[in-house]
Amino acid sequence: LADSTPPPTPTPRPTRAPTRTPTPQATNTPTPIPTPTPTPDPVADYATELNTAVSIYVEGLGAIGQQLTASGEDIALIFDEDWRMLTATAIGYVYAANEQVRSLTPPVGLEQTHNALLQAADQYELAMNGLATGLDEMDTDSLVAAMAAMEAGTALMTESQSLMEAFIEQRDAQTEELAALGTPAQVVDIVDGDTIDVLIDGQPDTVRYIGIDTPERRDPGYSAATQANAQLVEGQTVYLAKDMTDRDRYDRLLRYVYLADGTHVNAELIAQGYAQPVEYEPDTSNAAEFRQLAVEAARAGRGFWSGGNDVMHYGMTTGGINLRKGPGTDFAINTSLPADTPLTIFGRNQDGSWVQVRTPDRSGGWLFANLLTLNVPVMNINIAGDIPTLEAAPVSYTHLRAH
């Protein structure tokens, strides 16, 4: 060689724990990337496979660093067959690690990390090619270029590992937030618009959404509400949060339901216009929010509020109004309702001047139709089957309760 000084090795770059950057020095090699939680999942699988490649890089680059350090102390070693064989083996390890990296398929969210890894593999390949050529042809320029490529590969590996760590930390933080919201459960079946079957720790259970009501199987809009629920949660891992009551009289879990992205499913179904707020004490923590969402859905004409044939009949008070025991002002007042009270409509009288309703707090009675905004023409509403008369005994409204 024209210059007896061995080519420089890349300077080790300190990295933030728990990962470190591959370098050609035996004394400062990378540690495996920590497997994220929760596991198993695609990110954990990717990290595990990547750790295999990192381990190979550790062995190959570490051996190369040892070989170059030894040759720096005794330049004659580069002519020694054993030295050259060990160096060639180390180069082979780096090639193998490159192939491992290129065989990986990144999960969603780690595409940028993977691109940096591929670029690192390209630089390490250039480095190994230059190192092999430099040793075979005794070319100092090739060896120096190889060291530069190795430095570039090291920088890209550092970048990829930093991106990986940031992604894992962000995802773990989100997981902790979701765990704080409630218990994870796997949705296995959609019962209807406000009920699902789930597995919790492998055990089956049924969840009834708190604070909302959607059409029953016999009601118009049943299929649309069920489909809206399915589009949100079918096949998903959801997070279940309790209010006050654990189970209803049908032994179903009463829960607020959240998606992994933080979407509150109960609220979303009201916001989409496929559910109405319904309140059962003491589980009313979100009652005010749910009423407001129904008002906004009505004003925007979303879901059932847009009208049509197969829709649950909804209404909204346009001002203060008295809820009466029957269809007429001669009937006693049950309660007074403020403007913008969302209503579920269950029937009308013969001429359509009064409609039978349920309010969010489950008060039942009759309202003058002209003082309401309805999502369908009043004559499209079925005539109620239990219209009270002034001479009749008081009518029970228990059939209007949400199930």
Coordinates of N, CA, C and O in Angstrom, one line a residue, residues 214-275:
T214 N -81.3 3.1 20.4 CA -81.5 2.9 19.0 C -82.7 2.0 18.7 O -83.2 1.4 19.6
P215 N -83.2 2.0 17.5 CA -84.4 1.2 17.2 C -84.3 -0.3 17.5 O -83.3 -0.9 17.3
E216 N -85.4 -0.8 18.1 CA -85.5 -2.3 18.3 C -85.8 -3.0 17.0 O -86.1 -2.3 16.0
R217 N -85.7 -4.3 17.0 CA -85.8 -5.1 15.8 C -87.2 -4.8 15.1 O -87.3 -4.9 13.9
R218 N -88.2 -4.5 15.9 CA -89.5 -4.3 15.3 C -89.7 -2.8 14.8 O -90.7 -2.5 14.1
D219 N -88.7 -2.0 15.0 CA -88.9 -0.5 14.7 C -88.2 -0.2 13.3 O -87.3 -0.9 12.9
P220 N -88.8 0.9 12.7 CA -88.1 1.3 11.5 C -86.7 1.9 11.9 O -86.5 2.4 12.9
G221 N -85.7 1.7 11.0 CA -84.4 2.1 11.2 C -83.5 1.1 12.0 O -82.3 1.4 12.2
Y222 N -84.1 0.0 12.3 CA -83.3 -1.0 13.0 C -82.0 -1.4 12.3 O -80.9 -1.4 12.8
S223 N -82.2 -1.7 11.0 CA -81.0 -2.2 10.2 C -80.0 -1.1 10.0 O -78.8 -1.3 10.1
A224 N -80.4 0.2 9.8 CA -79.5 1.3 9.6 C -78.7 1.5 10.9 O -77.5 1.8 10.8
A225 N -79.3 1.5 12.0 CA -78.6 1.8 13.3 C -77.7 0.6 13.6 O -76.5 0.9 14.1
T226 N -78.1 -0.6 13.3 CA -77.2 -1.7 13.6 C -76.0 -1.7 12.7 O -74.8 -1.9 13.1
Q227 N -76.2 -1.3 11.4 CA -75.1 -1.1 10.5 C -74.1 0.0 10.9 O -72.9 -0.1 10.8
A228 N -74.7 1.1 11.4 CA -73.8 2.2 11.8 C -73.0 1.8 13.0 O -71.8 2.1 13.1
N229 N -73.5 1.0 13.9 CA -72.7 0.5 15.0 C -71.6 -0.5 14.5 O -70.5 -0.4 15.0
A230 N -72.0 -1.3 13.6 CA -71.0 -2.3 13.0 C -69.9 -1.6 12.3 O -68.7 -2.0 12.5
Q231 N -70.2 -0.5 11.6 CA -69.1 0.2 10.9 C -68.1 0.8 11.9 O -66.9 1.0 11.6
L232 N -68.6 1.1 13.1 CA -67.7 1.7 14.1 C -66.9 0.6 14.8 O -65.7 0.8 15.1
V233 N -67.5 -0.5 15.2 CA -66.8 -1.4 16.2 C -66.6 -2.8 15.7 O -65.9 -3.6 16.4
E234 N -67.2 -3.2 14.6 CA -67.1 -4.6 14.2 C -65.7 -5.1 14.1 O -64.9 -4.5 13.4
G235 N -65.3 -6.2 14.8 CA -64.0 -6.7 14.7 C -63.0 -6.0 15.5 O -61.8 -6.3 15.4
Q236 N -63.3 -4.9 16.1 CA -62.4 -4.0 16.8 C -62.1 -4.4 18.2 O -62.9 -5.1 18.9
T237 N -60.9 -4.0 18.7 CA -60.7 -3.9 20.1 C -61.3 -2.6 20.7 O -60.9 -1.6 20.2
V238 N -62.2 -2.7 21.6 CA -62.8 -1.5 22.2 C -62.4 -1.5 23.7 O -62.0 -2.4 24.2
Y239 N -62.7 -0.3 24.2 CA -62.3 -0.1 25.6 C -63.6 0.3 26.4 O -64.3 1.3 26.0
L240 N -63.9 -0.4 27.5 CA -65.2 -0.3 28.1 C -65.0 0.5 29.5 O -64.2 0.1 30.3
A241 N -65.8 1.5 29.6 CA -65.7 2.4 30.8 C -67.1 2.3 31.5 O -68.1 2.5 30.9
K242 N -67.0 2.1 32.8 CA -68.2 2.0 33.7 C -68.6 3.4 34.1 O -67.8 4.3 34.3
D243 N -69.9 3.7 34.3 CA -70.4 4.9 35.0 C -70.6 4.5 36.5 O -69.7 4.5 37.2
M244 N -71.8 4.2 36.9 CA -72.1 3.9 38.2 C -72.6 2.4 38.4 O -72.2 1.7 39.3
T245 N -73.5 2.0 37.5 CA -74.1 0.7 37.5 C -73.3 -0.3 36.7 O -72.9 0.0 35.6
D246 N -73.1 -1.5 37.2 CA -72.3 -2.5 36.5 C -73.1 -3.2 35.4 O -72.7 -3.3 34.3
R247 N -74.3 -3.7 35.8 CA -75.1 -4.4 34.9 C -76.6 -4.0 34.9 O -77.0 -3.5 36.0
D248 N -77.3 -4.3 33.8 CA -78.7 -4.0 33.8 C -79.5 -5.2 34.2 O -79.0 -6.2 34.6
R249 N -80.8 -5.1 34.1 CA -81.7 -6.2 34.6 C -81.6 -7.4 33.7 O -82.1 -8.5 34.1
Y250 N -81.0 -7.2 32.5 CA -80.8 -8.4 31.6 C -79.4 -9.0 31.8 O -79.0 -9.8 30.9
D251 N -78.7 -8.5 32.8 CA -77.3 -9.0 33.1 C -76.3 -8.6 32.0 O -75.3 -9.2 31.8
R252 N -76.6 -7.5 31.3 CA -75.6 -6.9 30.3 C -74.8 -5.9 31.0 O -75.2 -5.1 31.9
L253 N -73.5 -5.9 30.6 CA -72.6 -4.8 31.1 C -73.1 -3.5 30.6 O -73.4 -3.3 29.4
L254 N -73.1 -2.5 31.5 CA -73.5 -1.1 31.1 C -72.2 -0.3 31.0 O -71.5 -0.1 32.0
R255 N -71.9 0.1 29.8 CA -70.5 0.7 29.6 C -70.6 1.9 28.5 O -71.4 1.9 27.6
Y256 N -69.7 2.8 28.7 CA -69.3 3.7 27.6 C -68.2 3.0 26.8 O -67.3 2.3 27.4
V257 N -68.3 3.1 25.5 CA -67.4 2.3 24.6 C -66.5 3.2 23.8 O -67.0 4.2 23.2
Y258 N -65.2 2.9 23.8 CA -64.2 3.8 23.1 C -63.5 2.9 22.1 O -63.2 1.7 22.4
L259 N -63.1 3.5 21.0 CA -62.2 2.9 20.0 C -60.7 3.2 20.4 O -60.5 4.1 21.2
A260 N -59.8 2.5 19.7 CA -58.4 2.7 20.0 C -58.0 4.2 19.7 O -57.0 4.7 20.2
D261 N -58.6 4.8 18.7 CA -58.3 6.2 18.4 C -58.9 7.2 19.3 O -58.8 8.4 19.1
G262 N -59.6 6.8 20.3 CA -60.3 7.6 21.3 C -61.7 8.0 21.0 O -62.4 8.7 21.8
T263 N -62.3 7.5 19.8 CA -63.7 7.8 19.5 C -64.6 7.2 20.5 O -64.5 6.0 20.9
H264 N -65.5 8.0 21.0 CA -66.5 7.6 22.0 C -67.7 7.1 21.2 O -68.4 7.9 20.6
V265 N -67.9 5.8 21.1 CA -68.9 5.2 20.3 C -70.3 5.6 20.6 O -71.1 5.9 19.7
N266 N -70.6 5.6 21.9 CA -72.0 6.1 22.3 C -72.3 7.4 21.8 O -73.3 7.7 21.2
A267 N -71.3 8.4 22.0 CA -71.5 9.7 21.5 C -71.6 9.8 20.0 O -72.4 10.6 19.4
E268 N -70.7 9.0 19.3 CA -70.6 9.1 17.9 C -72.0 8.6 17.2 O -72.4 9.2 16.2
L269 N -72.6 7.6 17.8 CA -73.9 7.2 17.2 C -75.0 8.2 17.3 O -75.8 8.4 16.4
I270 N -75.0 9.0 18.4 CA -75.9 10.1 18.5 C -75.5 11.2 17.5 O -76.3 11.7 16.8
A271 N -74.2 11.5 17.4 CA -73.7 12.5 16.5 C -74.0 12.2 15.0 O -74.3 13.1 14.2
Q272 N -74.0 10.9 14.7 CA -74.3 10.5 13.3 C -75.8 10.5 13.0 O -76.2 10.3 11.9
G273 N -76.6 10.6 14.1 CA -78.1 10.6 13.9 C -78.8 9.3 13.9 O -79.9 9.2 13.5
Y274 N -78.1 8.3 14.5 CA -78.7 6.9 14.5 C -79.1 6.5 15.9 O -79.5 5.4 16.1
A275 N -79.0 7.4 16.9 CA -79.3 7.1 18.3 C -79.9 8.4 18.9 O -79.5 9.5 18.5

